[in-house]
Amino acid sequence: MAKIQKKRVLVVDDEYSNIIALMEILELEYDVYAEKNGRDAIEVAEKVMPDVILLDILMPEMNGYETLSRLKNSEKTRGIPVIFITGLCSVDDERKGLIMGAADYITKPFSPAIVELRIKNQIKMLEQLRTIEQISMTDQLTYMPNRRSFDARFNSEWERALREHTPISLLIMDADNFKIYNDTFGHMQGDVALQSFAQVIAGTLKRPGDFAARWGGEEFSVLLPNTDKNGALCVAEQVRKNIEDMIIPSNDEKAAKMTMSIGVNTKTDTESCTIEEFLLRTDKALYDAKKKGRNAVCYFGNDETL
């Protein structure tokens, strides 16, 4: 039976006695990390990604307000709820913290019941937000990542490729004659075909970093980080062949087979183009594959299809 992973809480307070008190309250239910200053807390937060941060306001060198500001200005940590732990109890202090993005306040001296309740409330809200985010990033028919999810991943991998001077490849694929298929066999059978495509495409990819998504309609995309032209063409041809060989579940034998056209493009470290240009070129390769007979793989700028 898999061990349930505890939620993580980071406690930040320059008073050792406060850290000890909070750890005694939390350590049975949570994995607790502790730091005594803001700079170290930010470093630990980026490393362990706690579910909640308990942050003292009055600390030397970097106070809680500045620490909170830096956490919220970091793309990596801005989504972590921060609860201020403080002896300050004026309305202005609370207002300032909430405006800056604090999720809640816990006043000193600590009440164990209040500490536990407020942390549980923040984790519950965080899990709800994560569920909503996951749903918004998933195609509800195929359960693949959707276009929104693809765009986020593509932007991240594009920046990494530029930073690390590595190639990045993209496949954009489109089911051949899908409108005719839909009109002939019905939209429910069309949905079955799309689900079959998703399974075959995802099953063809072997590396953890490769990323497949439903692009929209009958189009799909595959992002291949650190992959050159030859590697991308190899993956594309394998996807094409696997689609051609697949059997779509159907009561009609004629509805059991379909093919797919695939456009391929690679950006190397020596090439200069924007994301938008790269996408347009890949889409042009897909158009060329369609124009040259469908059920084909075409590389941008190459007149030959595979």
PDB file of N, CA and C in Angstrom, residues 36-132:
ATOM      1  N   LYS A  36      14.991  30.700  10.066  1.00  0.00           N
ATOM      2  CA  LYS A  36      14.964  31.824  11.002  1.00  0.00           C
ATOM      3  C   LYS A  36      15.084  33.174  10.314  1.00  0.00           C
ATOM      4  N   ASN A  37      15.201  33.194   8.989  1.00  0.00           N
ATOM      5  CA  ASN A  37      15.260  34.476   8.289  1.00  0.00           C
ATOM      6  C   ASN A  37      14.634  34.346   6.900  1.00  0.00           C
ATOM      7  N   GLY A  38      14.290  35.495   6.331  1.00  0.00           N
ATOM      8  CA  GLY A  38      13.567  35.524   5.074  1.00  0.00           C
ATOM      9  C   GLY A  38      14.350  34.989   3.896  1.00  0.00           C
ATOM     10  N   ARG A  39      15.625  35.308   3.804  1.00  0.00           N
ATOM     11  CA  ARG A  39      16.430  34.871   2.653  1.00  0.00           C
ATOM     12  C   ARG A  39      16.510  33.349   2.575  1.00  0.00           C
ATOM     13  N   ASP A  40      16.811  32.724   3.709  1.00  0.00           N
ATOM     14  CA  ASP A  40      16.881  31.266   3.727  1.00  0.00           C
ATOM     15  C   ASP A  40      15.506  30.649   3.462  1.00  0.00           C
ATOM     16  N   ALA A  41      14.467  31.321   3.956  1.00  0.00           N
ATOM     17  CA  ALA A  41      13.108  30.811   3.762  1.00  0.00           C
ATOM     18  C   ALA A  41      12.735  30.782   2.280  1.00  0.00           C
ATOM     19  N   ILE A  42      13.111  31.825   1.548  1.00  0.00           N
ATOM     20  CA  ILE A  42      12.810  31.879   0.114  1.00  0.00           C
ATOM     21  C   ILE A  42      13.531  30.755  -0.623  1.00  0.00           C
ATOM     22  N   GLU A  43      14.773  30.518  -0.267  1.00  0.00           N
ATOM     23  CA  GLU A  43      15.559  29.451  -0.894  1.00  0.00           C
ATOM     24  C   GLU A  43      14.934  28.081  -0.628  1.00  0.00           C
ATOM     25  N   VAL A  44      14.514  27.840   0.623  1.00  0.00           N
ATOM     26  CA  VAL A  44      13.895  26.559   0.977  1.00  0.00           C
ATOM     27  C   VAL A  44      12.539  26.412   0.283  1.00  0.00           C
ATOM     28  N   ALA A  45      11.782  27.504   0.233  1.00  0.00           N
ATOM     29  CA  ALA A  45      10.462  27.461  -0.405  1.00  0.00           C
ATOM     30  C   ALA A  45      10.581  27.059  -1.871  1.00  0.00           C
ATOM     31  N   GLU A  46      11.569  27.596  -2.578  1.00  0.00           N
ATOM     32  CA  GLU A  46      11.749  27.262  -3.987  1.00  0.00           C
ATOM     33  C   GLU A  46      12.217  25.821  -4.165  1.00  0.00           C
ATOM     34  N   LYS A  47      12.899  25.291  -3.155  1.00  0.00           N
ATOM     35  CA  LYS A  47      13.422  23.927  -3.248  1.00  0.00           C
ATOM     36  C   LYS A  47      12.372  22.878  -2.911  1.00  0.00           C
ATOM     37  N   VAL A  48      11.646  23.058  -1.789  1.00  0.00           N
ATOM     38  CA  VAL A  48      10.727  22.008  -1.324  1.00  0.00           C
ATOM     39  C   VAL A  48       9.276  22.278  -1.691  1.00  0.00           C
ATOM     40  N   MET A  49       8.961  23.515  -2.141  1.00  0.00           N
ATOM     41  CA  MET A  49       7.601  23.893  -2.531  1.00  0.00           C
ATOM     42  C   MET A  49       6.574  23.488  -1.472  1.00  0.00           C
ATOM     43  N   PRO A  50       6.609  24.135  -0.305  1.00  0.00           N
ATOM     44  CA  PRO A  50       5.648  23.797   0.752  1.00  0.00           C
ATOM     45  C   PRO A  50       4.226  24.126   0.330  1.00  0.00           C
ATOM     46  N   ASP A  51       3.266  23.461   0.972  1.00  0.00           N
ATOM     47  CA  ASP A  51       1.860  23.729   0.685  1.00  0.00           C
ATOM     48  C   ASP A  51       1.384  24.997   1.376  1.00  0.00           C
ATOM     49  N   VAL A  52       1.982  25.321   2.506  1.00  0.00           N
ATOM     50  CA  VAL A  52       1.651  26.528   3.267  1.00  0.00           C
ATOM     51  C   VAL A  52       2.932  27.059   3.907  1.00  0.00           C
ATOM     52  N   ILE A  53       3.041  28.380   3.989  1.00  0.00           N
ATOM     53  CA  ILE A  53       4.148  29.020   4.695  1.00  0.00           C
ATOM     54  C   ILE A  53       3.592  29.819   5.867  1.00  0.00           C
ATOM     55  N   LEU A  54       4.129  29.596   7.068  1.00  0.00           N
ATOM     56  CA  LEU A  54       3.829  30.415   8.242  1.00  0.00           C
ATOM     57  C   LEU A  54       4.982  31.394   8.396  1.00  0.00           C
ATOM     58  N   LEU A  55       4.689  32.678   8.307  1.00  0.00           N
ATOM     59  CA  LEU A  55       5.742  33.691   8.199  1.00  0.00           C
ATOM     60  C   LEU A  55       5.593  34.773   9.261  1.00  0.00           C
ATOM     61  N   ASP A  56       6.645  34.923  10.072  1.00  0.00           N
ATOM     62  CA  ASP A  56       6.668  35.998  11.068  1.00  0.00           C
ATOM     63  C   ASP A  56       6.856  37.344  10.369  1.00  0.00           C
ATOM     64  N   ILE A  57       6.273  38.400  10.922  1.00  0.00           N
ATOM     65  CA  ILE A  57       6.423  39.723  10.323  1.00  0.00           C
ATOM     66  C   ILE A  57       7.690  40.409  10.799  1.00  0.00           C
ATOM     67  N   LEU A  58       7.924  40.424  12.115  1.00  0.00           N
ATOM     68  CA  LEU A  58       9.056  41.160  12.676  1.00  0.00           C
ATOM     69  C   LEU A  58      10.291  40.271  12.750  1.00  0.00           C
ATOM     70  N   MET A  59      11.150  40.400  11.734  1.00  0.00           N
ATOM     71  CA  MET A  59      12.406  39.665  11.696  1.00  0.00           C
ATOM     72  C   MET A  59      13.519  40.619  11.290  1.00  0.00           C
ATOM     73  N   PRO A  60      14.739  40.412  11.759  1.00  0.00           N
ATOM     74  CA  PRO A  60      15.855  41.277  11.371  1.00  0.00           C
ATOM     75  C   PRO A  60      16.247  41.055   9.918  1.00  0.00           C
ATOM     76  N   GLU A  61      16.949  42.010   9.346  1.00  0.00           N
ATOM     77  CA  GLU A  61      17.467  41.980   7.970  1.00  0.00           C
ATOM     78  C   GLU A  61      16.343  42.058   6.941  1.00  0.00           C
ATOM     79  N   MET A  62      15.539  41.018   6.834  1.00  0.00           N
ATOM     80  CA  MET A  62      14.419  41.026   5.887  1.00  0.00           C
ATOM     81  C   MET A  62      13.148  40.688   6.653  1.00  0.00           C
ATOM     82  N   ASN A  63      12.248  41.665   6.786  1.00  0.00           N
ATOM     83  CA  ASN A  63      11.030  41.397   7.558  1.00  0.00           C
ATOM     84  C   ASN A  63      10.028  40.577   6.749  1.00  0.00           C
ATOM     85  N   GLY A  64       8.930  40.230   7.396  1.00  0.00           N
ATOM     86  CA  GLY A  64       7.943  39.370   6.756  1.00  0.00           C
ATOM     87  C   GLY A  64       7.302  39.993   5.530  1.00  0.00           C
ATOM     88  N   TYR A  65       7.101  41.315   5.535  1.00  0.00           N
ATOM     89  CA  TYR A  65       6.493  41.966   4.387  1.00  0.00           C
ATOM     90  C   TYR A  65       7.382  41.847   3.143  1.00  0.00           C
ATOM     91  N   GLU A  66       8.679  42.090   3.320  1.00  0.00           N
ATOM     92  CA  GLU A  66       9.596  41.989   2.186  1.00  0.00           C
ATOM     93  C   GLU A  66       9.720  40.538   1.709  1.00  0.00           C
ATOM     94  N   THR A  67       9.755  39.617   2.678  1.00  0.00           N
ATOM     95  CA  THR A  67       9.828  38.193   2.314  1.00  0.00           C
ATOM     96  C   THR A  67       8.592  37.789   1.515  1.00  0.00           C
ATOM     97  N   LEU A  68       7.425  38.221   1.971  1.00  0.00           N
ATOM     98  CA  LEU A  68       6.181  37.925   1.256  1.00  0.00           C
ATOM     99  C   LEU A  68       6.210  38.512  -0.149  1.00  0.00           C
ATOM    100  N   SER A  69       6.692  39.745  -0.263  1.00  0.00           N
ATOM    101  CA  SER A  69       6.755  40.397  -1.564  1.00  0.00           C
ATOM    102  C   SER A  69       7.615  39.593  -2.533  1.00  0.00           C
ATOM    103  N   ARG A  70       8.743  39.101  -2.062  1.00  0.00           N
ATOM    104  CA  ARG A  70       9.637  38.333  -2.932  1.00  0.00           C
ATOM    105  C   ARG A  70       9.024  36.977  -3.300  1.00  0.00           C
ATOM    106  N   LEU A  71       8.332  36.366  -2.361  1.00  0.00           N
ATOM    107  CA  LEU A  71       7.658  35.099  -2.660  1.00  0.00           C
ATOM    108  C   LEU A  71       6.578  35.289  -3.728  1.00  0.00           C
ATOM    109  N   LYS A  72       5.833  36.376  -3.629  1.00  0.00           N
ATOM    110  CA  LYS A  72       4.744  36.625  -4.571  1.00  0.00           C
ATOM    111  C   LYS A  72       5.242  37.106  -5.930  1.00  0.00           C
ATOM    112  N   ASN A  73       6.465  37.639  -5.974  1.00  0.00           N
ATOM    113  CA  ASN A  73       7.030  38.088  -7.245  1.00  0.00           C
ATOM    114  C   ASN A  73       7.758  36.973  -7.987  1.00  0.00           C
ATOM    115  N   SER A  74       7.875  35.817  -7.347  1.00  0.00           N
ATOM    116  CA  SER A  74       8.517  34.667  -7.983  1.00  0.00           C
ATOM    117  C   SER A  74       7.448  33.781  -8.613  1.00  0.00           C
ATOM    118  N   GLU A  75       7.624  33.462  -9.894  1.00  0.00           N
ATOM    119  CA  GLU A  75       6.649  32.605 -10.576  1.00  0.00           C
ATOM    120  C   GLU A  75       6.536  31.247  -9.894  1.00  0.00           C
ATOM    121  N   LYS A  76       7.633  30.788  -9.310  1.00  0.00           N
ATOM    122  CA  LYS A  76       7.661  29.462  -8.711  1.00  0.00           C
ATOM    123  C   LYS A  76       6.887  29.405  -7.404  1.00  0.00           C
ATOM    124  N   THR A  77       6.938  30.468  -6.593  1.00  0.00           N
ATOM    125  CA  THR A  77       6.364  30.418  -5.242  1.00  0.00           C
ATOM    126  C   THR A  77       5.125  31.284  -5.043  1.00  0.00           C
ATOM    127  N   ARG A  78       4.734  32.023  -6.066  1.00  0.00           N
ATOM    128  CA  ARG A  78       3.638  32.981  -5.850  1.00  0.00           C
ATOM    129  C   ARG A  78       2.312  32.317  -5.481  1.00  0.00           C
ATOM    130  N   GLY A  79       2.139  31.049  -5.868  1.00  0.00           N
ATOM    131  CA  GLY A  79       0.875  30.368  -5.571  1.00  0.00           C
ATOM    132  C   GLY A  79       0.809  29.741  -4.194  1.00  0.00           C
ATOM    133  N   ILE A  80       1.896  29.786  -3.419  1.00  0.00           N
ATOM    134  CA  ILE A  80       1.899  29.171  -2.087  1.00  0.00           C
ATOM    135  C   ILE A  80       1.212  30.107  -1.104  1.00  0.00           C
ATOM    136  N   PRO A  81       0.167  29.651  -0.403  1.00  0.00           N
ATOM    137  CA  PRO A  81      -0.487  30.521   0.577  1.00  0.00           C
ATOM    138  C   PRO A  81       0.439  30.821   1.748  1.00  0.00           C
ATOM    139  N   VAL A  82       0.478  32.081   2.144  1.00  0.00           N
ATOM    140  CA  VAL A  82       1.321  32.529   3.255  1.00  0.00           C
ATOM    141  C   VAL A  82       0.433  33.044   4.376  1.00  0.00           C
ATOM    142  N   ILE A  83       0.599  32.476   5.551  1.00  0.00           N
ATOM    143  CA  ILE A  83      -0.121  32.922   6.741  1.00  0.00           C
ATOM    144  C   ILE A  83       0.858  33.664   7.629  1.00  0.00           C
ATOM    145  N   PHE A  84       0.549  34.924   7.932  1.00  0.00           N
ATOM    146  CA  PHE A  84       1.406  35.674   8.848  1.00  0.00           C
ATOM    147  C   PHE A  84       1.206  35.180  10.275  1.00  0.00           C
ATOM    148  N   ILE A  85       2.299  34.985  10.985  1.00  0.00           N
ATOM    149  CA  ILE A  85       2.242  34.701  12.427  1.00  0.00           C
ATOM    150  C   ILE A  85       2.864  35.910  13.123  1.00  0.00           C
ATOM    151  N   THR A  86       2.110  36.579  13.959  1.00  0.00           N
ATOM    152  CA  THR A  86       2.567  37.866  14.458  1.00  0.00           C
ATOM    153  C   THR A  86       1.922  38.254  15.778  1.00  0.00           C
ATOM    154  N   GLY A  87       2.648  39.085  16.483  1.00  0.00           N
ATOM    155  CA  GLY A  87       2.087  39.703  17.684  1.00  0.00           C
ATOM    156  C   GLY A  87       1.418  41.017  17.361  1.00  0.00           C
ATOM    157  N   LEU A  88       1.605  41.508  16.139  1.00  0.00           N
ATOM    158  CA  LEU A  88       0.952  42.759  15.716  1.00  0.00           C
ATOM    159  C   LEU A  88      -0.529  42.486  15.495  1.00  0.00           C
ATOM    160  N   CYS A  89      -1.344  43.346  15.995  1.00  0.00           N
ATOM    161  CA  CYS A  89      -2.785  43.078  15.884  1.00  0.00           C
ATOM    162  C   CYS A  89      -3.583  44.299  15.451  1.00  0.00           C
ATOM    163  N   SER A  90      -2.910  45.331  14.917  1.00  0.00           N
ATOM    164  CA  SER A  90      -3.654  46.502  14.474  1.00  0.00           C
ATOM    165  C   SER A  90      -4.308  46.225  13.130  1.00  0.00           C
ATOM    166  N   VAL A  91      -5.381  46.960  12.856  1.00  0.00           N
ATOM    167  CA  VAL A  91      -6.094  46.805  11.591  1.00  0.00           C
ATOM    168  C   VAL A  91      -5.191  47.166  10.418  1.00  0.00           C
ATOM    169  N   ASP A  92      -4.356  48.203  10.585  1.00  0.00           N
ATOM    170  CA  ASP A  92      -3.462  48.627   9.505  1.00  0.00           C
ATOM    171  C   ASP A  92      -2.441  47.545   9.149  1.00  0.00           C
ATOM    172  N   ASP A  93      -1.899  46.874  10.180  1.00  0.00           N
ATOM    173  CA  ASP A  93      -0.942  45.796   9.922  1.00  0.00           C
ATOM    174  C   ASP A  93      -1.604  44.656   9.143  1.00  0.00           C
ATOM    175  N   GLU A  94      -2.813  44.289   9.574  1.00  0.00           N
ATOM    176  CA  GLU A  94      -3.517  43.202   8.905  1.00  0.00           C
ATOM    177  C   GLU A  94      -3.882  43.584   7.481  1.00  0.00           C
ATOM    178  N   ARG A  95      -4.334  44.819   7.316  1.00  0.00           N
ATOM    179  CA  ARG A  95      -4.715  45.309   5.988  1.00  0.00           C
ATOM    180  C   ARG A  95      -3.518  45.294   5.045  1.00  0.00           C
ATOM    181  N   LYS A  96      -2.370  45.743   5.537  1.00  0.00           N
ATOM    182  CA  LYS A  96      -1.168  45.785   4.709  1.00  0.00           C
ATOM    183  C   LYS A  96      -0.787  44.382   4.230  1.00  0.00           C
ATOM    184  N   GLY A  97      -0.823  43.431   5.149  1.00  0.00           N
ATOM    185  CA  GLY A  97      -0.475  42.065   4.790  1.00  0.00           C
ATOM    186  C   GLY A  97      -1.426  41.463   3.766  1.00  0.00           C
ATOM    187  N   LEU A  98      -2.716  41.695   3.944  1.00  0.00           N
ATOM    188  CA  LEU A  98      -3.714  41.143   3.023  1.00  0.00           C
ATOM    189  C   LEU A  98      -3.587  41.766   1.639  1.00  0.00           C
ATOM    190  N   ILE A  99      -3.301  43.070   1.578  1.00  0.00           N
ATOM    191  CA  ILE A  99      -3.118  43.739   0.299  1.00  0.00           C
ATOM    192  C   ILE A  99      -1.924  43.154  -0.442  1.00  0.00           C
ATOM    193  N   MET A 100      -0.891  42.792   0.304  1.00  0.00           N
ATOM    194  CA  MET A 100       0.328  42.250  -0.297  1.00  0.00           C
ATOM    195  C   MET A 100       0.186  40.789  -0.715  1.00  0.00           C
ATOM    196  N   GLY A 101      -0.887  40.141  -0.264  1.00  0.00           N
ATOM    197  CA  GLY A 101      -1.120  38.774  -0.703  1.00  0.00           C
ATOM    198  C   GLY A 101      -1.109  37.721   0.381  1.00  0.00           C
ATOM    199  N   ALA A 102      -1.025  38.146   1.661  1.00  0.00           N
ATOM    200  CA  ALA A 102      -1.109  37.158   2.740  1.00  0.00           C
ATOM    201  C   ALA A 102      -2.478  36.498   2.720  1.00  0.00           C
ATOM    202  N   ALA A 103      -2.513  35.189   2.994  1.00  0.00           N
ATOM    203  CA  ALA A 103      -3.773  34.448   2.944  1.00  0.00           C
ATOM    204  C   ALA A 103      -4.549  34.552   4.251  1.00  0.00           C
ATOM    205  N   ASP A 104      -3.833  34.724   5.376  1.00  0.00           N
ATOM    206  CA  ASP A 104      -4.498  34.728   6.677  1.00  0.00           C
ATOM    207  C   ASP A 104      -3.514  35.216   7.729  1.00  0.00           C
ATOM    208  N   TYR A 105      -4.020  35.383   8.966  1.00  0.00           N
ATOM    209  CA  TYR A 105      -3.208  35.799  10.109  1.00  0.00           C
ATOM    210  C   TYR A 105      -3.398  34.814  11.257  1.00  0.00           C
ATOM    211  N   ILE A 106      -2.314  34.536  11.974  1.00  0.00           N
ATOM    212  CA  ILE A 106      -2.379  33.828  13.246  1.00  0.00           C
ATOM    213  C   ILE A 106      -1.637  34.674  14.259  1.00  0.00           C
ATOM    214  N   THR A 107      -2.298  35.022  15.342  1.00  0.00           N
ATOM    215  CA  THR A 107      -1.677  35.900  16.339  1.00  0.00           C
ATOM    216  C   THR A 107      -0.997  35.101  17.442  1.00  0.00           C
ATOM    217  N   LYS A 108       0.045  35.685  17.969  1.00  0.00           N
ATOM    218  CA  LYS A 108       0.760  35.107  19.108  1.00  0.00           C
ATOM    219  C   LYS A 108       0.111  35.609  20.393  1.00  0.00           C
ATOM    220  N   PRO A 109       0.124  34.798  21.461  1.00  0.00           N
ATOM    221  CA  PRO A 109       0.591  33.410  21.554  1.00  0.00           C
ATOM    222  C   PRO A 109      -0.335  32.463  20.782  1.00  0.00           C
ATOM    223  N   PHE A 110       0.232  31.331  20.324  1.00  0.00           N
ATOM    224  CA  PHE A 110      -0.493  30.433  19.442  1.00  0.00           C
ATOM    225  C   PHE A 110      -1.532  29.610  20.174  1.00  0.00           C
ATOM    226  N   SER A 111      -2.682  29.463  19.529  1.00  0.00           N
ATOM    227  CA  SER A 111      -3.686  28.484  19.958  1.00  0.00           C
ATOM    228  C   SER A 111      -3.557  27.290  19.024  1.00  0.00           C
ATOM    229  N   PRO A 112      -3.184  26.099  19.526  1.00  0.00           N
ATOM    230  CA  PRO A 112      -3.010  24.940  18.646  1.00  0.00           C
ATOM    231  C   PRO A 112      -4.217  24.673  17.750  1.00  0.00           C
ATOM    232  N   ALA A 113      -5.410  24.810  18.295  1.00  0.00           N
ATOM    233  CA  ALA A 113      -6.609  24.539  17.506  1.00  0.00           C
ATOM    234  C   ALA A 113      -6.746  25.529  16.349  1.00  0.00           C
ATOM    235  N   ILE A 114      -6.451  26.809  16.604  1.00  0.00           N
ATOM    236  CA  ILE A 114      -6.549  27.829  15.562  1.00  0.00           C
ATOM    237  C   ILE A 114      -5.483  27.617  14.490  1.00  0.00           C
ATOM    238  N   VAL A 115      -4.266  27.297  14.926  1.00  0.00           N
ATOM    239  CA  VAL A 115      -3.183  27.041  13.972  1.00  0.00           C
ATOM    240  C   VAL A 115      -3.567  25.902  13.034  1.00  0.00           C
ATOM    241  N   GLU A 116      -4.006  24.786  13.596  1.00  0.00           N
ATOM    242  CA  GLU A 116      -4.372  23.620  12.790  1.00  0.00           C
ATOM    243  C   GLU A 116      -5.527  23.932  11.848  1.00  0.00           C
ATOM    244  N   LEU A 117      -6.540  24.631  12.340  1.00  0.00           N
ATOM    245  CA  LEU A 117      -7.722  24.936  11.541  1.00  0.00           C
ATOM    246  C   LEU A 117      -7.378  25.848  10.366  1.00  0.00           C
ATOM    247  N   ARG A 118      -6.566  26.862  10.612  1.00  0.00           N
ATOM    248  CA  ARG A 118      -6.262  27.818   9.544  1.00  0.00           C
ATOM    249  C   ARG A 118      -5.353  27.205   8.484  1.00  0.00           C
ATOM    250  N   ILE A 119      -4.461  26.353   8.896  1.00  0.00           N
ATOM    251  CA  ILE A 119      -3.633  25.655   7.907  1.00  0.00           C
ATOM    252  C   ILE A 119      -4.494  24.703   7.081  1.00  0.00           C
ATOM    253  N   LYS A 120      -5.378  23.949   7.732  1.00  0.00           N
ATOM    254  CA  LYS A 120      -6.260  23.025   7.011  1.00  0.00           C
ATOM    255  C   LYS A 120      -7.158  23.780   6.027  1.00  0.00           C
ATOM    256  N   ASN A 121      -7.646  24.945   6.417  1.00  0.00           N
ATOM    257  CA  ASN A 121      -8.486  25.743   5.524  1.00  0.00           C
ATOM    258  C   ASN A 121      -7.713  26.167   4.278  1.00  0.00           C
ATOM    259  N   GLN A 122      -6.454  26.582   4.459  1.00  0.00           N
ATOM    260  CA  GLN A 122      -5.647  27.009   3.324  1.00  0.00           C
ATOM    261  C   GLN A 122      -5.323  25.843   2.388  1.00  0.00           C
ATOM    262  N   ILE A 123      -5.021  24.695   2.973  1.00  0.00           N
ATOM    263  CA  ILE A 123      -4.711  23.515   2.154  1.00  0.00           C
ATOM    264  C   ILE A 123      -5.946  23.055   1.393  1.00  0.00           C
ATOM    265  N   LYS A 124      -7.091  23.109   2.034  1.00  0.00           N
ATOM    266  CA  LYS A 124      -8.339  22.729   1.367  1.00  0.00           C
ATOM    267  C   LYS A 124      -8.609  23.637   0.171  1.00  0.00           C
ATOM    268  N   MET A 125      -8.451  24.952   0.366  1.00  0.00           N
ATOM    269  CA  MET A 125      -8.663  25.895  -0.738  1.00  0.00           C
ATOM    270  C   MET A 125      -7.630  25.683  -1.840  1.00  0.00           C
ATOM    271  N   LEU A 126      -6.386  25.403  -1.437  1.00  0.00           N
ATOM    272  CA  LEU A 126      -5.329  25.172  -2.421  1.00  0.00           C
ATOM    273  C   LEU A 126      -5.631  23.940  -3.268  1.00  0.00           C
ATOM    274  N   GLU A 127      -6.103  22.870  -2.640  1.00  0.00           N
ATOM    275  CA  GLU A 127      -6.435  21.650  -3.383  1.00  0.00           C
ATOM    276  C   GLU A 127      -7.601  21.879  -4.337  1.00  0.00           C
ATOM    277  N   GLN A 128      -8.569  22.681  -3.915  1.00  0.00           N
ATOM    278  CA  GLN A 128      -9.690  23.003  -4.801  1.00  0.00           C
ATOM    279  C   GLN A 128      -9.205  23.782  -6.021  1.00  0.00           C
ATOM    280  N   LEU A 129      -8.296  24.751  -5.785  1.00  0.00           N
ATOM    281  CA  LEU A 129      -7.747  25.536  -6.891  1.00  0.00           C
ATOM    282  C   LEU A 129      -6.934  24.652  -7.839  1.00  0.00           C
ATOM    283  N   ARG A 130      -6.173  23.714  -7.261  1.00  0.00           N
ATOM    284  CA  ARG A 130      -5.384  22.805  -8.092  1.00  0.00           C
ATOM    285  C   ARG A 130      -6.295  21.918  -8.942  1.00  0.00           C
ATOM    286  N   THR A 131      -7.408  21.482  -8.366  1.00  0.00           N
ATOM    287  CA  THR A 131      -8.355  20.652  -9.119  1.00  0.00           C
ATOM    288  C   THR A 131      -8.961  21.443 -10.272  1.00  0.00           C
ATOM    289  N   ILE A 132      -9.363  22.682  -9.988  1.00  0.00           N
ATOM    290  CA  ILE A 132      -9.931  23.542 -11.023  1.00  0.00           C
ATOM    291  C   ILE A 132      -8.900  23.792 -12.118  1.00  0.00           C
TER     292      ILE A 132
END
